[in-house]
Coordinates of C-alpha atoms in Angstrom, one line a residue:
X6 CA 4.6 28.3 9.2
X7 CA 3.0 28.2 5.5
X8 CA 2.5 24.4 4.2
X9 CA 1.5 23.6 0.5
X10 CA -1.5 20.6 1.1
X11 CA -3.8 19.1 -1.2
X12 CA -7.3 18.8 0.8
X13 CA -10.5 17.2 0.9
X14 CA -13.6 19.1 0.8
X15 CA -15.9 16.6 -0.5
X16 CA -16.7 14.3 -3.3
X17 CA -14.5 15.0 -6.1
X18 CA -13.6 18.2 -4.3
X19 CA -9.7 18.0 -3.7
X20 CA -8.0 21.5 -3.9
X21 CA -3.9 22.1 -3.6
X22 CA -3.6 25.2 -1.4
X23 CA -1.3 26.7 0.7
X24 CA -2.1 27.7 4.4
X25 CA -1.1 28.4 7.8
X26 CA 0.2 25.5 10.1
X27 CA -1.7 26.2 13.5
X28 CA 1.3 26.8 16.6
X29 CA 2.5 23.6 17.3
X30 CA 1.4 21.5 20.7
X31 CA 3.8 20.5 23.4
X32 CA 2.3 17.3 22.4
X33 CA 2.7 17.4 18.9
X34 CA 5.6 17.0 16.1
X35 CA 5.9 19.1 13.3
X36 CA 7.4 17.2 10.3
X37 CA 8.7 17.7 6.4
X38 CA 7.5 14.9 4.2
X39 CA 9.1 13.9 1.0
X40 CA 7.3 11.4 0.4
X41 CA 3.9 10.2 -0.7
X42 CA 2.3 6.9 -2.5
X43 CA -1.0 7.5 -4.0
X44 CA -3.1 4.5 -3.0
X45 CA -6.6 3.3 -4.2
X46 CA -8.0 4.1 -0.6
X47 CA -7.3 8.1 -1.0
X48 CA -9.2 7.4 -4.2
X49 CA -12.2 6.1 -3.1
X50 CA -12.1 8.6 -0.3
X51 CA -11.7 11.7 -3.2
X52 CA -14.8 10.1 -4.6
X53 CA -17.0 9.4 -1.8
X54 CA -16.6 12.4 0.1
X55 CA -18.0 12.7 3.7
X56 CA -19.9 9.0 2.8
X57 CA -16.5 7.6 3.5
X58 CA -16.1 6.1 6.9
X59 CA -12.6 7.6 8.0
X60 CA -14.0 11.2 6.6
X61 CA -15.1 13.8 8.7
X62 CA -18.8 15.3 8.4
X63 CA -17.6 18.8 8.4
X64 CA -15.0 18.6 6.0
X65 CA -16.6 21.6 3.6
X66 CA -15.7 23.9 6.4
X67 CA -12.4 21.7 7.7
X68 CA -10.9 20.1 4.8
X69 CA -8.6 17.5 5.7
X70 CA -5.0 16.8 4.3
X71 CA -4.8 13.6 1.9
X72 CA -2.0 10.9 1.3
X73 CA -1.8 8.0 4.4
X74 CA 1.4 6.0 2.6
X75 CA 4.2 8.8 3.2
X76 CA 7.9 9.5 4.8
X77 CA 9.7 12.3 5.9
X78 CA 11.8 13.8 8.3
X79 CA 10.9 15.2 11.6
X80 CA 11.4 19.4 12.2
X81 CA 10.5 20.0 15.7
X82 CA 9.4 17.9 18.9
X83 CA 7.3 19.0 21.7
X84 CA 8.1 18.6 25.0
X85 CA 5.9 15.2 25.6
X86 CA 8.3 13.6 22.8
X87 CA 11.6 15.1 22.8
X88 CA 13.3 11.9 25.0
X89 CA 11.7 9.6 21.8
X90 CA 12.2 11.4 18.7
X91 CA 14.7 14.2 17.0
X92 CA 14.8 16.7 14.7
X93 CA 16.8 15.5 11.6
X94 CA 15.2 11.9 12.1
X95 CA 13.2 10.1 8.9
X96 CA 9.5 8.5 9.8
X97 CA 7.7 5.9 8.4
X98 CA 3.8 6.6 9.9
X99 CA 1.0 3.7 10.4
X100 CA -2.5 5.7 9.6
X101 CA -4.8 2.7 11.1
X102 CA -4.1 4.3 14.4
X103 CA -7.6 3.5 15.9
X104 CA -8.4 5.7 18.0
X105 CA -11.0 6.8 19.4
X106 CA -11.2 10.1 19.8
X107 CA -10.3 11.5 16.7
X108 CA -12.2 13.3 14.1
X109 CA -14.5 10.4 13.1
X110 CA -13.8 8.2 16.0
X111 CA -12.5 4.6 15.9
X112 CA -11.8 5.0 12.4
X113 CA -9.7 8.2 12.1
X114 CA -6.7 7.7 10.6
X115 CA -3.8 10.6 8.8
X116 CA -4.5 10.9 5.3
X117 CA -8.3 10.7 6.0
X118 CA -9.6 12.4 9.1
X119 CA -6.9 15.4 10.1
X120 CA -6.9 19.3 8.9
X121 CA -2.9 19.0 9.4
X122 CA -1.3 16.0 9.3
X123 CA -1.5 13.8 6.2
X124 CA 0.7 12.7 2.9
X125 CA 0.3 15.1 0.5
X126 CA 1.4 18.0 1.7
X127 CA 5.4 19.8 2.5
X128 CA 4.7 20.2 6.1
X129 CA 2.4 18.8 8.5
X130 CA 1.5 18.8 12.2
X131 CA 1.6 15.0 13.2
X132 CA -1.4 14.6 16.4
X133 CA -0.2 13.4 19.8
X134 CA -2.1 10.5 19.1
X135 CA 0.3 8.9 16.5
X136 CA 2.8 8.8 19.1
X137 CA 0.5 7.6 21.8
X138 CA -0.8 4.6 20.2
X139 CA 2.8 3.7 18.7
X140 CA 2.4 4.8 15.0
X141 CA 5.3 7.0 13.9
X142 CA 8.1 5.0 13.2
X143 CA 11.7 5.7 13.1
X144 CA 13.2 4.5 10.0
X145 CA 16.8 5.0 8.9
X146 CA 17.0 3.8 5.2
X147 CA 18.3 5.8 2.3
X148 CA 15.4 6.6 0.7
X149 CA 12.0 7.9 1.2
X150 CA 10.2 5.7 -0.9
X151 CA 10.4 2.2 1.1
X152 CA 9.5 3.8 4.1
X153 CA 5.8 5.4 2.2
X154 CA 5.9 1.6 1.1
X155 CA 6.3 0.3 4.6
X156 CA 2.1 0.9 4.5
X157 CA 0.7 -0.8 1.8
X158 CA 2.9 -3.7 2.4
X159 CA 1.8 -3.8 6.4
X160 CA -1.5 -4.2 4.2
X161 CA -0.6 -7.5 2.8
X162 CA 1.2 -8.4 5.9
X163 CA -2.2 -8.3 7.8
X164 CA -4.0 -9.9 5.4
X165 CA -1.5 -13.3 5.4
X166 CA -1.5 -12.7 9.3
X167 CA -5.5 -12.7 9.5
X168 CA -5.7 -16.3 8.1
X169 CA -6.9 -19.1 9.4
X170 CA -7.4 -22.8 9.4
X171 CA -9.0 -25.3 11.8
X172 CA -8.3 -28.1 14.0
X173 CA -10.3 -31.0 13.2
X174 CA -12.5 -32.4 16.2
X175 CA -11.8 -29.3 18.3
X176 CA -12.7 -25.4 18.1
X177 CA -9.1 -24.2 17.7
X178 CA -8.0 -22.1 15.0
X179 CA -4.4 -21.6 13.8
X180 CA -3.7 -18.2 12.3
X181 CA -1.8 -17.8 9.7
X182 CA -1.6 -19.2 5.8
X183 CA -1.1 -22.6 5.9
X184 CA 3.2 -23.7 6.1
X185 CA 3.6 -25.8 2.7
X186 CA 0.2 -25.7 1.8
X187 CA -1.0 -24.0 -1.6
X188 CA -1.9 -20.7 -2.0
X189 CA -3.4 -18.9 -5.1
X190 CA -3.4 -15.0 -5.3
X191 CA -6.4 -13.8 -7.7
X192 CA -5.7 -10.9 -10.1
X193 CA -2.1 -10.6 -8.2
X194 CA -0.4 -8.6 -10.8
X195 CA -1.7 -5.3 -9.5
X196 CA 0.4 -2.5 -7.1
X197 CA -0.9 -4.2 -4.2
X198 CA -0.6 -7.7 -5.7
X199 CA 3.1 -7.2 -6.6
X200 CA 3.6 -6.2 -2.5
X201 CA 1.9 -9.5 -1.8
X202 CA 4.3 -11.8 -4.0
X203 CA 7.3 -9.8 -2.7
X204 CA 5.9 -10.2 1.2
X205 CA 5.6 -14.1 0.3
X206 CA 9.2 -14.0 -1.0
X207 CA 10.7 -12.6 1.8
X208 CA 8.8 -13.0 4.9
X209 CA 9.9 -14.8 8.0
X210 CA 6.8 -16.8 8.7
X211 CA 4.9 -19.1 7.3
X212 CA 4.9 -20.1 3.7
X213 CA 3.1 -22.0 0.8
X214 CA 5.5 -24.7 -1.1
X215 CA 3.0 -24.1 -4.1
X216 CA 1.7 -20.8 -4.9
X217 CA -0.2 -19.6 -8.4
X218 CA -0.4 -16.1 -9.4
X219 CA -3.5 -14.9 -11.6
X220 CA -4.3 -12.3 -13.7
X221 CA -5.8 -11.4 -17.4
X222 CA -2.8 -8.7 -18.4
X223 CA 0.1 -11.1 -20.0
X224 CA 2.1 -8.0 -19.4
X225 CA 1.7 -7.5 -16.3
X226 CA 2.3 -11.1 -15.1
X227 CA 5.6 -11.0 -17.3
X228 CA 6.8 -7.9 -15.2
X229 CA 5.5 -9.6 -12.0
X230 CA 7.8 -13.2 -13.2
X231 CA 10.3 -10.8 -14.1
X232 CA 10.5 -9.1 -11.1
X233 CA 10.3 -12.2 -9.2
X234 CA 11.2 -15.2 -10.7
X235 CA 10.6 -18.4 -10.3
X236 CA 14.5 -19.3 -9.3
X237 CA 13.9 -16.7 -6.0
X238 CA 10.9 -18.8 -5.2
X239 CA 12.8 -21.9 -5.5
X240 CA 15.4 -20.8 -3.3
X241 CA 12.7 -20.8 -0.2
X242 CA 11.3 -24.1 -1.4
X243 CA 8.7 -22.8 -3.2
X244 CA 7.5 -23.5 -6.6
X245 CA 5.4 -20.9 -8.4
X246 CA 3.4 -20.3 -11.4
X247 CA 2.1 -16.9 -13.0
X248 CA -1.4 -17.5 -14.8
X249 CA -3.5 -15.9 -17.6
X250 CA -6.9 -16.3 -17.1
X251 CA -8.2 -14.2 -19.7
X252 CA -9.4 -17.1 -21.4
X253 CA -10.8 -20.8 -21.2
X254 CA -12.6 -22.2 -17.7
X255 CA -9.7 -20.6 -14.9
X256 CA -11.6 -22.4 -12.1
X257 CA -10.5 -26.2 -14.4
X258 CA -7.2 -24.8 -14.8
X259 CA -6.7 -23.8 -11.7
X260 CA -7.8 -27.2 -10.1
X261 CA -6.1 -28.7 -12.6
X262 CA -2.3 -27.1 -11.5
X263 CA -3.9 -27.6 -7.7
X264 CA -3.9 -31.5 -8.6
X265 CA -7.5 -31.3 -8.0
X266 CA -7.2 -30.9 -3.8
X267 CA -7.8 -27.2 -4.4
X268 CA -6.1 -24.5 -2.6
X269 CA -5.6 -23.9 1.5
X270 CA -5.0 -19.9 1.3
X271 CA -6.9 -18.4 -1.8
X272 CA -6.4 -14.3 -1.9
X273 CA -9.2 -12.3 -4.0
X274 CA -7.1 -8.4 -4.8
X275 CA -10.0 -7.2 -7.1
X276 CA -13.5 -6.6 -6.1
X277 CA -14.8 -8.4 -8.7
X278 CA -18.1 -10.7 -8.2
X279 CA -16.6 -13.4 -10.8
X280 CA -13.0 -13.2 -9.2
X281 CA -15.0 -14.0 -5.6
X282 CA -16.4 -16.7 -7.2
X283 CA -13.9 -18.4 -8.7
X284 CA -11.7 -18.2 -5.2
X285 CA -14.7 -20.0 -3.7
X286 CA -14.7 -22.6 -6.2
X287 CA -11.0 -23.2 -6.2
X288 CA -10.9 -23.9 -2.3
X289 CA -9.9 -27.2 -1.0
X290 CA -10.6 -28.5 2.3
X291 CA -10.4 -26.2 5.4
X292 CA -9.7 -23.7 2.7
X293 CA -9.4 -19.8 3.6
X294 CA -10.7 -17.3 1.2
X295 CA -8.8 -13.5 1.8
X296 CA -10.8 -10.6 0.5
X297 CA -8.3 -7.8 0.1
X298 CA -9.3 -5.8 -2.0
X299 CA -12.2 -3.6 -1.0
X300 CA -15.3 -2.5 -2.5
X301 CA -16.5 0.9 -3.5
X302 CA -20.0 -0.1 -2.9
X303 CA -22.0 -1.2 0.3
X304 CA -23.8 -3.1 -1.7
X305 CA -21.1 -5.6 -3.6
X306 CA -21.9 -9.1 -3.3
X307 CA -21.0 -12.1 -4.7
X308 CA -22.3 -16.2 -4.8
X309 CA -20.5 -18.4 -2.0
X310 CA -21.4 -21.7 -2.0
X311 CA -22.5 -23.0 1.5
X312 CA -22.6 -26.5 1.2
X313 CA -18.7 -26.3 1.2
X314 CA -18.8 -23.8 4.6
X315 CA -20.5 -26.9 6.5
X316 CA -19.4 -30.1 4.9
X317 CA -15.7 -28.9 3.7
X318 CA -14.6 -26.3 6.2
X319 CA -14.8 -23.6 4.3
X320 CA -14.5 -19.7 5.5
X321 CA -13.7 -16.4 4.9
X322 CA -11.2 -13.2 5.9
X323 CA -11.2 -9.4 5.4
X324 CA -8.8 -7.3 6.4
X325 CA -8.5 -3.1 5.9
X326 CA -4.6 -2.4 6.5
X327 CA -1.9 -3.5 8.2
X328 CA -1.9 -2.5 12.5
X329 CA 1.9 -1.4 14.1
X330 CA 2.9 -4.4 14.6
X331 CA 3.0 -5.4 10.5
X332 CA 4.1 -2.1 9.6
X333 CA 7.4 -3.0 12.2
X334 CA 7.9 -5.8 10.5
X335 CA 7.6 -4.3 6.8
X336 CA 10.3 -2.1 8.0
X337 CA 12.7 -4.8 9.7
X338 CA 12.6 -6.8 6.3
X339 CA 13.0 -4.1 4.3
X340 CA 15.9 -3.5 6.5
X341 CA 17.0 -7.1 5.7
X342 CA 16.5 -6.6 2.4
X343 CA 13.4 -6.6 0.9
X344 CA 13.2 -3.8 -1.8
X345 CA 9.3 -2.3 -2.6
X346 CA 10.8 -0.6 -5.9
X347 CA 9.4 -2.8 -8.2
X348 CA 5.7 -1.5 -6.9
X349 CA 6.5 1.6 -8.1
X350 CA 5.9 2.6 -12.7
X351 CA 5.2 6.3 -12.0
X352 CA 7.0 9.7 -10.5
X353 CA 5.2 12.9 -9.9
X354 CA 5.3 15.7 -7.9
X355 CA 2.6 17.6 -5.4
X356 CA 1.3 19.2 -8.1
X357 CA 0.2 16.0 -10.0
X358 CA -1.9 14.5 -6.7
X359 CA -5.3 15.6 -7.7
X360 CA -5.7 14.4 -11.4
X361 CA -3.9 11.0 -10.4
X362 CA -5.9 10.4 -7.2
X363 CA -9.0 10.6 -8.8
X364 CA -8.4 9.3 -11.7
X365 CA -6.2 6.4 -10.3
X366 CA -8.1 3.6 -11.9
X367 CA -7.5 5.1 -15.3
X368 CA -3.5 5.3 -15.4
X369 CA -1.8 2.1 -16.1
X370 CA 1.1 0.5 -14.0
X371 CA 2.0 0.2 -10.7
X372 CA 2.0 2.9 -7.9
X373 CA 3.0 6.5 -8.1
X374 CA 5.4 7.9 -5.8
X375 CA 4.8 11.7 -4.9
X376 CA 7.4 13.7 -4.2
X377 CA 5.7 16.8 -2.5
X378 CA 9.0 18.8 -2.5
X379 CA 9.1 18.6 -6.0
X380 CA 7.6 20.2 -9.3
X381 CA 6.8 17.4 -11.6
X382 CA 4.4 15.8 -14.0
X383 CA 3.5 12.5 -13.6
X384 CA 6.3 10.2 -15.3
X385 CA 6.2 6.8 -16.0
X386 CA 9.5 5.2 -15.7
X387 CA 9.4 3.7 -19.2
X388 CA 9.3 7.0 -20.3
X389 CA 12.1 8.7 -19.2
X390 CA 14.4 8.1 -21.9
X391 CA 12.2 10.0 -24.1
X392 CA 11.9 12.6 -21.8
X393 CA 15.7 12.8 -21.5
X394 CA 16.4 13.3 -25.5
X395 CA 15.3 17.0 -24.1
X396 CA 15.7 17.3 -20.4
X397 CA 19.1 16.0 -19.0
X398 CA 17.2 15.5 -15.7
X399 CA 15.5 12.9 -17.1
X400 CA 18.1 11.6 -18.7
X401 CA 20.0 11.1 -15.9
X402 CA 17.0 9.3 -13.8
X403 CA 16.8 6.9 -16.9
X404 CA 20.8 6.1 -16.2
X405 CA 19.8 6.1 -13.0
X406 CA 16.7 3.5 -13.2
X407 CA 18.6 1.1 -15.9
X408 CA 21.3 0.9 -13.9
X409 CA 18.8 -1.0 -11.1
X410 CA 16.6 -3.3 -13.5
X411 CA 14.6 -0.6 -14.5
X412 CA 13.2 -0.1 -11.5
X413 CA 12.9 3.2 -8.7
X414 CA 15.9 3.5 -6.1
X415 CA 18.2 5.6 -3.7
X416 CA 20.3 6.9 -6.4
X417 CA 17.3 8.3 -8.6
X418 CA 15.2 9.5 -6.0
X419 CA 18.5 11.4 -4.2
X420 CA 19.3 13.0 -7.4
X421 CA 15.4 13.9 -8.5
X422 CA 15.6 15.9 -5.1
X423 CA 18.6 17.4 -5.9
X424 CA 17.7 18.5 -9.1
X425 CA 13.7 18.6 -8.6
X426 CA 14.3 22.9 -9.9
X427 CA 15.3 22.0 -13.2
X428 CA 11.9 19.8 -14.0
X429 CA 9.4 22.9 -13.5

């Protein structure tokens, strides 16, 4: 069968094209997706090209399919699957599948590495080793869109899990943030940071009683407060503050709100040398600095200060995505509910994947939600009303989105795929 795919040829080479799905495996699953959330990684990839680590050498001759945060429903099961999964049933899909054998080894991962399986596309052919290594999910929500989420907040789920802290007078260390410590989240206000206050809101495990949220955009930390308050994070005991830094000494104001201990869990979501550097000087004892946010270049670098690794305990945590396990339990609180809609400023449709992937860094807001079913230019929320003096499609999702805080839901994105014609 035909499939409509944006792929990768190389840097700054993405192409939408339609194409011929191979014949499907007995050990394969062929699968509709609705859904797809553009993320920075797919960015860097677009840019980088075969210098990327999850890319394939040969892409210029076997382009692979882009988009590694998406949902959809499965069409057809092979033999090897057909006691696990059904046709008609929705999937959320882990990419960090790690395995070894893939298109670029260790590191290949849907959305990346495969010719037929990844986000941005109508159809794809999902490998045998998704299912093998216990990445493709079922997930029974009513929307798409929390189950594309389900990724990028199994991001910030690994990252909190990957912390650690040690045991005076012995060589034990506890993972995890620190429970009732503080915990400061560096230029938060971002898609990804916004996944990471809502994780901290919700989750099961451990928390911070004091927690400080940064960023230089006053707008962007009102929508974040606004989003989630401060009475939410009272109501699990913990007391937070959103932060400008734009301005004055943010290391003295920070140490300042710290009470001058410094912080236990400090979380760095911009690769930014200064930002680096002011999470190092903000540590307390024993303190864990989180680098989330990954660099384009191999050669980023920032100052650390060392005297504070040996006399005051100091260290230091990377993660790159979430593994099965934190994209279960993105899915199981999400079930509980956890909502990801207020990630999500934009709406677009297959069509708008190229210009917004590689111009990601570029277009203000949050994420942006790609419904590859669908016609559509890329939309920012806020701007529906206008759009619905004209189009009563619009109109309608503008209802739609008021009627929930402003924000995405079930209702809109159920009636945009109804009514996805009408927008072309």
């Amino acid at each position: 069968m035909k499939t409509k795919a944006v792929r990768l040829y190389g840097k700054d080479d993405l192409r939408l094209e339609e194409f011929e799905l191979p014949q499907m495996k007995d050990d394969e699953i062929l699968a509709k997706v609705f859904s797809d959330d553009i993320c920075m990684s797919t960015y860097k990839a677009g840019h980088a090209g075969i210098e990327h680590k999850r890319v394939p050498d040969d892409v210029a001759v076997n382009p692979v399919i882009v988009g590694h945060e998406f949902a959809g429903e499965i069409v057809k099961v092979g033999a090897k699957w057909q006691d696990e999964f059904k046709p008609g049933e929705k999937f959320s899909i882990q990419p960090a599948i790690n395995y070894e054998g893939g298109p670029v080894g260790i590191l290949s991962a849907p959305g990346y590495s495969y010719r037929y399986c990844g986000g941005d596309a109508t159809y794809i052919i999902i490998p045998n080793e998704v299912m093998e290594k216990g990445c493709l999910f079922h997930y029974s929500g009513d929307a798409f869109y929390p189950a594309s989420l389900s990724e990028p907040i199994s991001c910030v789920i690994g990252a909190l899990h990957a912390h650690y802290h040690t045991t005076p007078g012995t060589y034990v260390h506890k993972m995890e943030i620190k429970d009732g410590g503080k915990m400061a989240l560096l230029a938060g206000v971002g898609p990804m940071g916004l996944a990471m206050i809502n994780y901290v809101l919700h989750r099961e495990g451990p928390v911070p009683s004091f927690f400080v949220v940064t960023d230089i955009d006053q707008s962007r930390l009102d929508r974040a407060a606004t989003l989630y308050t401060k009475e939410m994070f009272a109501s699990r005991g913990i007391d937070i503050h959103y932060v400008n830094t734009g301005s004055g000494d943010p290391v003295a104001t920070l140490m300042e709100l710290s009470g001058g201990t410094g912080y236990d869990d400090v979380v760095v979501m911009a690769p930014v040398p200064a930002v680096v550097e002011q999470a190092d000087a903000i540590l307390g004892f024993d303190g864990c600095l989180d680098f989330f946010s990954g660099p384009r270049s191999s050669d980023f670098s920032a100052r650390f200060n060392f005297y504070n690794v040996h006399y005051e305990a100091h260290h230091i945590v990377g993660t790159s995505g979430g593994n099965a396990d934190d994209m279960k339990e993105a899915i199981e609180l999400m079930g509980k509910g956890m909502d990801p809609a207020g990630l999500i400023t934009h709406i677009g449709g297959l069509n708008t994947v190229i210009d917004t992937t590689l111009n990601l860094p570029s277009i203000p807001g949050g994420k942006k939600m790609v419904y590859t079913q669908v016609t559509m230019p890329l939309t920012a929320i806020s701007e529906f009303e206008e759009k619905g003096r004209t189009n009563p499609v619009y109109a309608e999702l503008d209802r739609l989105c008021k009627a929930h805080n402003g924000l995405w839901n079930a209702e809109a994105e159920k009636y945009l795929l109804a009514h996805a014609d009408e927008l072309k």
